[in-house]
Amino acid sequence: MPVAIGRSGLLTILFLTIFWAAAPLYAGEPGLTALLQEIEAMLVEDQVRYSATIKIWGAQETEYAMTIWMKGRDFVSRVERPLPDRGTVYLNVNRNAWIYYPSIEKTVKSTNKQKILGSDFSFTDLGSVNLLADYDCRIIKLTVEEYASLPYFNREVMAGFPEKGLVIEAVAKEGKTVDYPKIRCFLDAGRKLIREEFYTLSGRLLGILTFEDYGELGGKMKPRRMIMRTAFQQERYTVLIYEEADYEVEIPPVYFSESYLPRLSRM
Amino acid sequence: MVGPGRQKVFKVCWAAAVFFLLQSSPALGRIDFSGKLAAELVYDDLLTASAGDTLVETVNFNPNLKIRTDQLAGFLDLSGDCVFTEDALSAERTALTFTVNKAYVAYESPRWSMVLGKNRFLKGVGYGWNPSDITNPQKSPLYQDERKRGNEEGVEMASVSYFGWAGRFFYEVTLALLPAFSINQAKKVIYTKFNYGSWEGFLVGGFQDQRPPLYGGYFRTAVPYADFLSLYGEFQSTELRRNNKFLFGLQFNPALQFTGNLQLQAEFFYHPDGGEDLDDYLQQHPGLTPVLGETLRHYYYLAALYYDLSSRFSLGVMKNADQDQSGIVSFLYSRFIGQEAMLNLGGYYVMTADARREFARLTQRNFQVYTGLSIYF
C-alpha cells in the first residue's frame, strides 16, 4: 500500500539525509574535535621560551643546545652550543623561514620543509602541523598485521594499544598547502599523543615523530622528548629534548622579523 | 662634513660609552669572554714561475669580549696572527699582526638600537657579490669561507635604528654616520629594510661631501606556489645613472628529498660600467686593490651548492662569460670535533690559469688548498 509523504515529511527526510551525510566525521567518534584541540593545546603555546637540546644520532653524533621562543607556530631559535655554531638563528614565521649565520653575518632564505641544523626536524616539525585547521581528520582502525608492520613501533609503549589506543588519520583539506599531505596520529589509552607518521598522498612514509617522557615542563604536562626519524636515512635519527619552559615570558613581535635576527644572535 | 675633527669627537664618545658600560656592567649585567684559537696550513702554487710554490703556516688567536646589561652591550673582537711563509726560493718570513675586527658599544631595546664604534652592518643577500653593501670594503668573492675574504671586516660608525611593525609587516630605518674613510666608502648613510611574508626589501643611500650620492638595494622572496625556490636581486648605482652593478640570483631548497639542509644557488652578476682591461683599471685607480667583478665590464656566473648534514660541505663554480672566459672552482668542508672544535678543509683551482686572465691575475695563484683546526672557548 503506497504511503503518502507530506511536505513536512519530505523536509524531515532531506534534513536527516544531509545530517547523515555530514555526520561520518564525528558520528561514532565522539570527542574527535576535543581530542584534536587537546593535541593542539599540548603542542602549541600562545607564548613560551624553551631551553632545548637537539641530538643527532648517526655516523657522526652531534649535540646542539638551543633557546626557542615560540608564539603559536611561529618560532625563532638560537643555537647556544656547540661553540662554533653559537648565535646561529632559525626563524619560522607564517610558513616563511630564514637562517642567520653569525660567521658570515648573513641571513639565508630557507623553506619550512628544510631541516634544522642538519637534523631530521624540519621547521614545520618544530612548529607542529595544524591538524585542526589544515586537515580533515577521522578515527581509523588498523589490523593486527598493520600494527605489526609499523616501523619503530615500541612494543612496551604499544602493549595493549590495538585495544585501548586510538589512531587518527588526517588528510590535507583541499586547497591547503601543507608539507605532509597525510598524517596518522597515535594516541595511547590516556589519549596522550605518542606517535605521528607523515605520508605522501600516495601513502609513501616520509617520517615518524614519537613523543616520549611525558611529565611536568614549566608547570604543564608535556612530552619532554621527541624523536624524529625520516624514511630516507634508516640508521640516523634526531632527539629533541625540552629541558625548561617559561610561559610567562614577554616576547616582542619584532623577534619574528628577519631584520632582527642579527641582534637576537648576539644577545 | 665628516672630517678628522669629527673622527676625534667620535672616538671620545666611543671611549666615554665604553667607560659608562664598564661602570654599569658589574652590578647589572653579565660578561662573556669567548673566542677561538686556530692553526692553519696553506699550500698554493703561485702564478709567476719565479716564486713557485708557497707554504704558509698561520696561528690565529681571535678573542671576543661581550659585556651586556639589560639594554647596553659592548662587543670587542680582536685578531692576532702569527704568519710563517716559506716559498720555493727558500725565502722564509715571519710576521705578527694584530687587528681590531669589531669594537662597539650598543644600546638596544625592541624598538631602538644605537651603535657606536667599529662594526659591520650591511650585508646584502647575494652569495658571491653584494653590490648593495655600500659601506664595507668590497670583499673578494673567491672564497666560500667568508672569513677568508679579507681582514677589513668593519667600519667605524655611529648609527641609530628604529624597528617598527604593524601585524606581520616589519620595517627598520637606520641613520648612520661614518667618519673619514677611503674613496670607495659612503660617509652618511640612510637605509630602510622591510619584511612582509616572504618578501624582503632594502634601500640604501650613501652621501659624501664633493662626491655623487651612491644608492643600492636588494629584494628577496620565495616564488609563489614553489616555496622551494627563492629569487633575489641586488644593485648599486652612482646617482642612479653611472657605475651600475647588478646581481640576480635563484636559490633552490630541495627539502624533503634529503636529510639535512641542502641548498643550491645560481647567480648572475653584471657590471656594465666597468673597464675593459685590468691594466687600465689599475692605472686609473692607483692604490686600490682590485676586486673580482668590481673592475671589469664582465658578465659573471656562479653556481654553488651547500649541504649541512651535521658536517658541512660547499662547492662553488664561478666564471666570467666574455672574451676572458676564465673561472674558478672552490670548495670547503667543515666538521665538528666535539662541542668546541672545528676542522676545515678548503681551497680553489683557477680554470684557464693563464697569467693574463682575470681570475688568475687577481689570485696570483693556480690553486690553493688549506686546512685548519679551530678550537673555540
Tab-separated table of C-alpha atoms in Angstrom, chain A residues 54 56-65 71 74 78 80-86 88 90-123 125 177-181 200 204 206 230-234 236 238 252-267, chain B residues 30 33-35 66 68 75 102 104 106-113 115 119-121 123-130 144 146-147 149 153 163-165 167-168 170-172 193-195 197-200 218 220-222 227-230 251 253-263 265 306-312 333 335-342 376-377:
chain	number	residue	atom	x	y	z
A	54	ILE	CA	68.882	18.530	19.792
A	56	ILE	CA	71.583	13.921	16.042
A	57	TRP	CA	72.475	10.235	16.103
A	58	GLY	CA	74.140	8.768	13.054
A	59	ALA	CA	77.570	8.362	11.524
A	60	GLN	CA	78.565	11.490	13.390
A	61	GLU	CA	76.859	12.251	16.701
A	62	THR	CA	76.220	15.945	17.210
A	63	GLU	CA	74.515	17.748	20.053
A	64	TYR	CA	73.102	21.273	19.962
A	65	ALA	CA	71.772	23.386	22.827
A	71	LYS	CA	54.265	32.253	19.602
A	74	ASP	CA	55.910	30.878	14.763
A	78	ARG	CA	69.145	30.425	18.678
A	80	GLU	CA	73.894	28.155	22.233
A	81	ARG	CA	76.245	25.197	21.729
A	82	PRO	CA	78.398	23.848	20.120
A	83	LEU	CA	80.548	26.945	20.307
A	84	PRO	CA	81.467	27.100	16.591
A	85	ASP	CA	77.747	27.426	15.788
A	86	ARG	CA	76.788	29.723	18.660
A	88	THR	CA	73.029	30.792	14.534
A	90	TYR	CA	66.405	29.954	12.817
A	91	LEU	CA	63.216	31.900	12.146
A	92	ASN	CA	59.902	30.397	11.087
A	93	VAL	CA	57.031	32.830	10.718
A	94	ASN	CA	53.780	32.228	8.876
A	95	ARG	CA	55.343	29.405	6.817
A	96	ASN	CA	58.365	31.519	5.861
A	97	ALA	CA	61.804	30.509	7.068
A	98	TRP	CA	65.228	32.124	7.381
A	99	ILE	CA	68.576	31.152	8.873
A	100	TYR	CA	71.046	33.723	10.205
A	101	TYR	CA	74.699	32.627	10.214
A	102	PRO	CA	76.866	34.797	12.502
A	103	SER	CA	80.098	33.519	10.942
A	104	ILE	CA	79.186	35.188	7.640
A	105	GLU	CA	76.771	37.736	9.152
A	106	LYS	CA	74.128	36.922	6.572
A	107	THR	CA	70.546	35.769	6.607
A	108	VAL	CA	69.785	32.988	4.155
A	109	LYS	CA	66.247	32.338	2.940
A	110	SER	CA	65.087	28.846	3.646
A	111	THR	CA	61.819	26.944	3.482
A	112	ASN	CA	59.825	25.385	6.264
A	113	LYS	CA	60.496	21.974	4.733
A	114	GLN	CA	64.233	22.404	5.333
A	115	LYS	CA	65.856	20.561	8.180
A	116	ILE	CA	67.207	22.492	11.142
A	117	LEU	CA	70.921	22.155	11.906
A	118	GLY	CA	71.260	19.251	9.525
A	119	SER	CA	68.959	17.263	11.812
A	120	ASP	CA	65.811	15.308	10.920
A	121	PHE	CA	63.495	18.043	12.261
A	122	SER	CA	62.214	20.493	9.680
A	123	PHE	CA	60.937	23.969	10.518
A	125	ASP	CA	58.139	19.687	12.582
A	177	THR	CA	49.299	23.973	1.234
A	178	VAL	CA	50.884	21.588	3.701
A	179	ASP	CA	54.209	19.777	3.919
A	180	TYR	CA	52.670	16.410	4.770
A	181	PRO	CA	49.559	15.501	2.740
A	200	THR	CA	52.751	11.435	0.866
A	204	ARG	CA	54.779	6.631	0.986
A	206	LEU	CA	58.205	10.241	4.921
A	230	THR	CA	62.960	10.039	8.307
A	231	ALA	CA	62.341	7.256	5.852
A	232	PHE	CA	65.406	8.246	3.808
A	233	GLN	CA	68.037	7.542	6.465
A	234	GLN	CA	67.337	4.380	8.432
A	236	ARG	CA	70.080	8.024	11.889
A	238	THR	CA	67.219	13.118	15.911
A	252	PRO	CA	58.330	41.285	21.469
A	253	PRO	CA	56.777	40.861	17.973
A	254	VAL	CA	59.999	42.141	16.395
A	255	TYR	CA	61.732	38.880	17.397
A	256	PHE	CA	59.864	37.323	14.464
A	257	SER	CA	61.281	39.723	11.900
A	258	GLU	CA	64.115	38.807	9.544
A	259	SER	CA	65.942	42.082	10.146
A	260	TYR	CA	66.063	41.490	13.923
A	261	LEU	CA	67.963	38.195	13.660
A	262	PRO	CA	71.487	39.707	13.917
A	263	ARG	CA	70.502	41.364	17.194
A	264	LEU	CA	68.981	38.181	18.547
A	265	SER	CA	72.137	36.325	17.544
A	266	ARG	CA	74.462	38.475	19.651
A	267	MET	CA	72.165	38.844	22.684
B	30	ARG	CA	76.922	39.701	32.535
B	33	PHE	CA	84.501	36.008	27.138
B	34	SER	CA	84.792	33.757	24.126
B	35	GLY	CA	86.903	33.297	21.054
B	66	LYS	CA	80.893	40.737	25.276
B	68	ARG	CA	75.839	43.074	28.493
B	75	PHE	CA	81.486	43.958	21.898
B	102	LYS	CA	84.964	44.962	15.860
B	104	TYR	CA	81.473	48.857	19.554
B	106	ALA	CA	75.291	49.376	21.608
B	107	TYR	CA	72.080	50.482	23.272
B	108	GLU	CA	69.338	48.050	22.367
B	109	SER	CA	65.624	47.864	23.034
B	110	PRO	CA	62.969	46.115	20.929
B	111	ARG	CA	62.235	49.395	19.108
B	112	TRP	CA	65.602	51.166	19.128
B	113	SER	CA	69.222	50.340	18.546
B	115	VAL	CA	75.669	51.607	17.847
B	119	ASN	CA	81.078	47.259	13.236
B	120	ARG	CA	79.818	45.699	10.026
B	121	PHE	CA	76.187	46.449	9.422
B	123	LYS	CA	75.424	42.615	4.137
B	124	GLY	CA	73.134	42.010	1.181
B	125	VAL	CA	71.611	38.740	0.077
B	126	GLY	CA	73.967	37.632	-2.706
B	127	TYR	CA	76.348	34.726	-2.259
B	128	GLY	CA	79.235	35.817	-4.478
B	129	TRP	CA	78.738	39.575	-4.637
B	130	ASN	CA	76.929	42.147	-2.536
B	144	GLN	CA	83.286	30.313	0.109
B	146	GLU	CA	83.793	34.298	4.142
B	147	ARG	CA	86.237	34.646	6.982
B	149	ARG	CA	87.677	37.197	2.231
B	153	GLU	CA	85.724	43.412	8.428
B	163	PHE	CA	62.389	48.870	14.404
B	164	GLY	CA	58.657	49.071	13.731
B	165	TRP	CA	55.881	46.628	12.950
B	167	GLY	CA	50.826	43.000	12.116
B	168	ARG	CA	53.202	40.940	10.014
B	170	PHE	CA	58.195	44.729	9.870
B	171	TYR	CA	60.474	47.608	8.995
B	172	GLU	CA	63.731	49.132	10.117
B	193	LYS	CA	64.727	47.375	5.442
B	194	PHE	CA	61.293	45.792	5.356
B	195	ASN	CA	59.784	42.357	5.503
B	197	GLY	CA	55.555	37.451	4.476
B	198	SER	CA	58.340	36.042	2.350
B	199	TRP	CA	59.163	39.470	0.839
B	200	GLU	CA	62.256	41.313	1.960
B	218	TYR	CA	68.020	44.383	-2.730
B	220	ARG	CA	64.340	38.610	-1.899
B	221	THR	CA	61.220	36.475	-1.947
B	222	ALA	CA	60.006	32.916	-2.213
B	227	ASP	CA	58.416	27.945	-1.964
B	228	PHE	CA	61.433	25.706	-2.517
B	229	LEU	CA	62.664	28.457	-4.875
B	230	SER	CA	63.795	31.928	-3.792
B	251	GLN	CA	68.146	29.601	-4.695
B	253	ASN	CA	65.985	24.187	-1.468
B	254	PRO	CA	65.001	20.634	-2.477
B	255	ALA	CA	63.850	19.878	1.034
B	256	LEU	CA	62.036	16.644	1.681
B	257	GLN	CA	64.124	14.544	-0.659
B	258	PHE	CA	67.133	14.890	1.612
B	259	THR	CA	68.020	14.540	5.222
B	260	GLY	CA	69.791	17.658	6.411
B	261	ASN	CA	69.810	21.006	4.696
B	262	LEU	CA	70.652	21.183	1.005
B	263	GLN	CA	70.820	24.439	-0.882
B	265	GLN	CA	72.315	28.673	-5.810
B	306	TYR	CA	75.765	23.900	0.259
B	307	TYR	CA	74.939	20.769	2.234
B	308	ASP	CA	74.593	20.689	6.001
B	309	LEU	CA	74.372	17.209	7.470
B	310	SER	CA	75.999	17.636	10.878
B	311	SER	CA	79.197	18.382	8.950
B	312	ARG	CA	79.013	20.942	6.141
B	333	TYR	CA	84.414	21.042	4.119
B	335	ARG	CA	83.339	19.132	10.544
B	336	PHE	CA	82.722	19.468	14.267
B	337	ILE	CA	85.112	17.755	16.625
B	338	GLY	CA	83.301	17.501	19.924
B	339	GLN	CA	81.500	20.615	21.107
B	340	GLU	CA	84.394	23.062	20.924
B	341	ALA	CA	86.426	22.412	17.785
B	342	MET	CA	86.012	22.535	14.042
B	376	TYR	CA	86.538	27.601	20.435
B	377	PHE	CA	86.302	28.695	24.049
